Short mmCIF file of C-alpha atoms in Angstrom, two decimals:
data_model
loop_
_atom_site.label_atom_id
_atom_site.label_comp_id
_atom_site.label_asym_id
_atom_site.label_seq_id
_atom_site.Cartn_x
_atom_site.Cartn_y
_atom_site.Cartn_z
CA UNK A 23 65.67 106.26 -120.06
CA UNK A 24 68.71 105.32 -117.96
CA UNK A 25 69.29 103.67 -114.61
CA UNK A 26 70.20 107.04 -113.00
CA UNK A 27 67.65 108.74 -110.84
CA UNK A 28 65.52 110.76 -113.33
CA UNK A 29 62.76 113.13 -112.45
CA UNK A 30 60.22 112.24 -115.13
CA UNK A 31 56.80 110.93 -114.06
CA UNK A 32 57.62 107.47 -115.37
CA UNK A 33 61.18 107.65 -113.93
CA UNK A 34 61.29 104.14 -112.53
CA UNK A 35 60.45 102.52 -115.85
CA UNK A 36 63.97 101.73 -117.59
CA UNK A 37 64.74 101.57 -121.16
CA UNK A 38 65.14 97.81 -120.75
CA UNK A 39 61.44 97.47 -120.10
CA UNK A 40 59.68 95.56 -122.84
CA UNK A 41 56.27 97.20 -122.19
CA UNK A 42 55.24 99.24 -125.16
CA UNK A 43 55.67 102.93 -124.62
CA UNK A 44 51.86 103.54 -125.10
CA UNK A 45 51.04 101.23 -122.33
CA UNK A 46 53.32 102.62 -119.71
CA UNK A 47 50.95 105.39 -118.49
CA UNK A 48 48.31 102.76 -117.96
CA UNK A 49 50.72 100.58 -115.90
CA UNK A 50 51.86 103.59 -113.83
CA UNK A 51 48.11 104.47 -113.11
CA UNK A 52 47.63 100.88 -112.03
CA UNK A 53 50.61 101.05 -109.57
CA UNK A 54 49.54 104.47 -108.33
CA UNK A 55 46.11 103.14 -107.49
CA UNK A 56 47.59 100.07 -105.82
CA UNK A 57 49.85 102.26 -103.74
CA UNK A 58 46.95 104.40 -102.57
CA UNK A 59 44.45 101.63 -101.76
CA UNK A 60 46.58 98.53 -100.59
CA UNK A 61 49.85 99.96 -99.16
CA UNK A 62 49.79 100.68 -95.53
CA UNK A 63 53.46 101.47 -94.86
CA UNK A 64 56.73 100.54 -96.42
CA UNK A 65 60.44 100.13 -95.44
CA UNK A 66 63.67 99.81 -97.31
CA UNK A 67 65.81 97.05 -95.70
CA UNK A 68 68.55 97.78 -98.07
CA UNK A 69 69.46 99.80 -101.17
CA UNK A 70 68.29 96.90 -103.42
CA UNK A 71 65.14 95.97 -101.51
CA UNK A 72 61.83 97.74 -101.17
CA UNK A 73 59.17 96.13 -98.87
CA UNK A 74 55.50 97.22 -99.01
CA UNK A 75 53.21 96.30 -96.10
CA UNK A 76 49.76 95.79 -97.51
CA UNK A 77 46.19 95.47 -96.13
CA UNK A 78 45.39 91.89 -95.50
CA UNK A 79 42.46 91.72 -98.08
CA UNK A 80 42.26 89.02 -100.73
CA UNK A 81 41.85 91.82 -103.23
CA UNK A 82 45.06 93.48 -102.20
CA UNK A 83 47.03 90.11 -102.32
CA UNK A 84 45.62 89.25 -105.77
CA UNK A 85 46.39 92.77 -107.11
CA UNK A 86 49.99 92.41 -105.70
CA UNK A 87 50.56 89.08 -107.43
CA UNK A 88 49.08 90.14 -110.68
CA UNK A 89 51.24 93.39 -110.87
CA UNK A 90 54.38 91.58 -109.70
CA UNK A 91 53.80 88.84 -112.45
CA UNK A 92 53.30 91.50 -115.23
CA UNK A 93 56.13 93.74 -114.12
CA UNK A 94 58.54 90.82 -113.94
CA UNK A 95 57.59 89.90 -117.42
CA UNK A 96 58.36 93.23 -118.89
CA UNK A 97 61.34 94.30 -116.57
CA UNK A 98 63.29 91.02 -115.93
CA UNK A 99 65.61 92.51 -113.50
CA UNK A 100 62.89 92.95 -110.99
CA UNK A 101 62.34 90.16 -108.34
CA UNK A 102 59.02 90.26 -106.44
CA UNK A 103 58.02 88.19 -103.48
CA UNK A 104 54.51 88.34 -102.15
CA UNK A 105 53.91 86.61 -98.86
CA UNK A 106 50.93 86.45 -96.26
CA UNK A 107 52.12 86.61 -92.67
CA UNK A 108 48.60 86.54 -91.15
CA UNK A 109 45.05 87.02 -91.76
CA UNK A 110 45.43 90.86 -92.02
CA UNK A 111 49.01 91.19 -93.14
CA UNK A 112 50.43 90.82 -96.57
CA UNK A 113 54.04 91.82 -97.63
CA UNK A 114 55.21 92.53 -101.20
CA UNK A 115 59.00 92.86 -101.59
CA UNK A 116 60.72 94.12 -104.76
CA UNK A 117 64.35 93.47 -105.41
CA UNK A 118 66.70 94.76 -108.00
CA UNK A 119 70.43 94.14 -108.73
CA UNK A 120 72.92 96.84 -107.80
CA UNK A 121 73.01 98.19 -111.28
CA UNK A 122 69.29 99.22 -110.95
CA UNK A 123 69.20 100.73 -107.52
CA UNK A 124 68.27 104.16 -109.04
CA UNK A 125 65.18 102.52 -110.56
CA UNK A 126 64.09 101.24 -107.11
CA UNK A 127 64.88 104.69 -105.57
CA UNK A 128 62.40 106.30 -108.05
CA UNK A 129 59.76 103.60 -107.35
CA UNK A 130 60.27 104.32 -103.62
CA UNK A 131 59.64 107.99 -104.19
CA UNK A 132 56.54 107.18 -106.01
CA UNK A 133 55.29 105.27 -103.05
CA UNK A 134 56.23 108.03 -100.69
CA UNK A 135 54.56 110.71 -102.83
CA UNK A 136 51.24 108.84 -102.20
CA UNK A 137 51.52 109.71 -98.58
CA UNK A 138 52.48 106.24 -97.49
CA UNK A 139 54.37 106.23 -94.13
CA UNK A 140 57.77 104.69 -93.91
CA UNK A 141 58.87 102.03 -91.40
CA UNK A 142 61.00 104.69 -89.59
CA UNK A 143 57.89 106.64 -88.70
CA UNK A 144 54.58 105.97 -87.11
CA UNK A 145 52.32 103.68 -89.19
CA UNK A 146 49.01 105.10 -90.14
CA UNK A 147 45.94 104.46 -87.75
CA UNK A 148 44.75 101.51 -89.93
CA UNK A 149 48.26 100.02 -90.20
CA UNK A 150 48.60 96.31 -89.18
CA UNK A 151 48.98 95.55 -85.54
CA UNK A 152 50.79 92.28 -84.75
CA UNK A 153 49.97 89.82 -81.96
CA UNK A 154 52.96 88.55 -79.87
CA UNK A 155 53.35 85.24 -81.97
CA UNK A 156 53.24 87.19 -85.31
CA UNK A 157 55.80 89.73 -84.11
CA UNK A 158 58.08 87.01 -82.74
CA UNK A 159 57.97 85.06 -85.82
CA UNK A 160 58.57 88.12 -88.10
CA UNK A 161 61.51 89.09 -85.98
CA UNK A 162 63.06 85.71 -85.38
CA UNK A 163 62.68 85.69 -81.53
CA UNK A 164 60.48 83.83 -79.06
CA UNK A 165 57.39 85.48 -77.44
CA UNK A 166 59.14 85.39 -74.00
CA UNK A 167 61.89 87.58 -75.54
CA UNK A 168 59.42 90.22 -76.23
CA UNK A 169 58.37 90.66 -72.58
CA UNK A 170 61.98 90.60 -71.55
CA UNK A 171 62.79 93.30 -73.88
CA UNK A 172 59.87 95.32 -72.63
CA UNK A 173 61.31 95.11 -69.11
CA UNK A 174 64.67 96.30 -70.34
CA UNK A 175 63.20 99.18 -72.16
CA UNK A 176 64.00 98.02 -75.53
CA UNK A 177 60.44 97.51 -76.67
CA UNK A 178 57.41 99.69 -75.91
CA UNK A 179 54.54 98.08 -73.93
CA UNK A 180 51.92 96.85 -76.34
CA UNK A 181 48.25 97.82 -76.55
CA UNK A 182 45.50 95.32 -75.93
CA UNK A 183 42.90 94.22 -78.27
CA UNK A 184 39.12 94.02 -77.13
CA UNK A 185 39.80 90.42 -76.53
CA UNK A 186 42.86 91.01 -74.42
CA UNK A 187 45.52 90.06 -76.93
CA UNK A 188 48.84 91.97 -76.87
CA UNK A 189 49.20 94.05 -80.02
CA UNK A 190 52.41 95.65 -81.33
CA UNK A 191 52.85 98.24 -84.19
CA UNK A 192 54.29 96.85 -87.32
CA UNK A 193 57.54 98.99 -86.91
CA UNK A 194 58.35 96.91 -83.83
CA UNK A 195 59.77 94.28 -86.28
CA UNK A 196 62.37 96.90 -87.43
CA UNK A 197 63.17 97.76 -83.74
CA UNK A 198 63.92 94.12 -82.86
CA UNK A 199 66.04 93.72 -86.03
CA UNK A 200 68.05 96.64 -84.73
CA UNK A 201 68.45 95.05 -81.16
CA UNK A 202 69.61 91.83 -82.68
CA UNK A 203 72.01 93.38 -85.06
CA UNK A 204 73.57 95.50 -82.24
CA UNK A 205 73.99 92.39 -80.17
CA UNK A 206 75.77 90.57 -82.99
CA UNK A 207 78.16 93.59 -83.06
CA UNK A 208 79.04 93.07 -79.41
CA UNK A 209 76.68 95.62 -77.64
CA UNK A 210 75.09 94.61 -74.55
CA UNK A 211 71.29 95.05 -74.14
CA UNK A 212 71.92 97.85 -71.68
CA UNK A 213 74.09 99.61 -74.35
CA UNK A 214 71.46 98.96 -77.04
CA UNK A 215 68.82 100.53 -74.78
CA UNK A 216 71.07 103.67 -74.33
CA UNK A 217 71.56 103.86 -78.12
CA UNK A 218 67.77 103.61 -78.85
CA UNK A 219 66.96 106.12 -76.19
CA UNK A 220 69.58 108.53 -77.44
CA UNK A 221 68.20 108.07 -81.10
CA UNK A 222 64.69 108.99 -79.99
CA UNK A 223 65.95 112.40 -78.83
CA UNK A 224 68.49 113.03 -81.49
CA UNK A 225 68.87 110.72 -84.54
CA UNK A 226 72.42 109.13 -84.62
CA UNK A 227 73.30 110.61 -81.23
CA UNK A 228 76.07 108.72 -79.54
CA UNK A 229 76.45 105.90 -82.14
CA UNK A 230 79.81 106.98 -83.56
CA UNK A 231 81.49 107.44 -80.16
CA UNK A 232 80.04 104.13 -78.93
CA UNK A 233 80.93 102.33 -82.21
CA UNK A 234 84.47 103.57 -81.80
CA UNK A 235 84.57 102.35 -78.20
CA UNK A 236 83.13 98.96 -79.07
CA UNK A 237 85.77 98.66 -81.81
CA UNK A 238 88.68 99.40 -79.38
CA UNK A 239 87.17 96.77 -77.00
CA UNK A 240 86.94 94.20 -79.73
CA UNK A 241 90.50 94.81 -80.77
CA UNK A 242 91.71 94.35 -77.26
CA UNK A 243 89.81 90.96 -77.01
CA UNK A 244 91.35 89.93 -80.37
CA UNK A 245 94.78 90.51 -78.84
CA UNK A 246 93.88 88.37 -75.82
CA UNK A 247 92.33 85.72 -77.99
CA UNK A 248 95.34 85.55 -80.20
CA UNK A 249 97.59 84.92 -77.23
CA UNK A 250 95.31 82.18 -76.06
CA UNK A 251 95.28 80.72 -79.46
CA UNK A 252 99.01 80.75 -79.74
CA UNK A 253 99.46 79.19 -76.18
CA UNK A 254 96.99 76.38 -77.02
CA UNK A 255 98.79 75.59 -80.27
CA UNK A 256 102.13 75.44 -78.49
CA UNK A 257 100.53 73.02 -75.93
CA UNK A 258 99.25 70.78 -78.68
CA UNK A 259 102.73 70.90 -80.50
CA UNK A 260 104.43 70.06 -77.26
CA UNK A 261 102.36 66.98 -76.66
CA UNK A 262 101.16 68.06 -73.17
CA UNK A 263 98.64 65.24 -72.15
CA UNK A 264 98.40 65.65 -68.27
CA UNK A 265 98.02 69.07 -66.66
CA UNK A 266 99.48 67.90 -63.27
CA UNK A 267 102.56 66.48 -64.93
CA UNK A 268 102.84 69.38 -67.26
CA UNK A 269 102.85 71.93 -64.45
CA UNK A 270 106.00 70.29 -62.96
CA UNK A 271 108.09 70.74 -66.02
CA UNK A 272 110.04 73.68 -67.31
CA UNK A 273 109.19 73.15 -70.96
CA UNK A 274 105.35 73.30 -70.66
CA UNK A 275 104.09 76.22 -72.59
CA UNK A 276 100.85 76.57 -70.48
CA UNK A 277 100.95 79.80 -68.48
CA UNK A 278 101.05 78.35 -65.00
CA UNK A 279 101.67 81.03 -62.20
CA UNK A 280 105.04 80.79 -60.60
CA UNK A 281 104.84 78.73 -57.50
CA UNK A 282 105.05 80.69 -54.18
CA UNK A 283 108.32 80.32 -52.36
CA UNK A 284 108.47 77.47 -49.77
CA UNK A 285 108.86 78.90 -46.27
CA UNK A 286 112.09 77.91 -44.46
CA UNK A 287 111.85 75.17 -41.92
CA UNK A 288 112.14 76.18 -38.31
#
């Protein structure tokens, strides 16, 4: 077995696994059963990370922790983290080094082959719904931000529980992460809303052109900021310590506008 993406039924078990060959089919069957019963949906935050969103039962959490411990013992390159984010939500994340991405790809395909929806699609009807506080915590924002994003068209209006609680689908976490990442890249909320709307009609629509335009804008700003930096550095080196006095000298490096001509006396 190699770390390349193989097609065999036990493809995600590498040669470095210390589990005896005779026991591997049993372990595979355990994982298949776990995927079918406990996993509601999954997403892939990066090539080296697979995140499984589980039912919130104690049995699902126990099974996740047990499988994680045993798999880590026989395949030391796997790193698992099981966390409970609420009474009905448990997450199991698997991480691998870059050299074992192919193994994680094969494991992801095994989860997918069981009919588990991805984070990019619509969660199954019994997928976890998050209250405002849970979603805000998971996405790293405050609850007021959620309503503001709804008004801006960045987040769909939530459903209501029988008790009147605002409930969001679990994939809203991914959507909020997209919004925050786009903001860090310099996109305004209006631009982010346009990108998300375009993506609903045609995946990737408008992103290359908008990214190029944003890149050109950032480069223009860098030119302006570089000029400001150089002027401030020159002011520090010139020893300017009073703006009024400095404005009246010819050697001050600060970019004061030229004074208007003094009208001639009548």
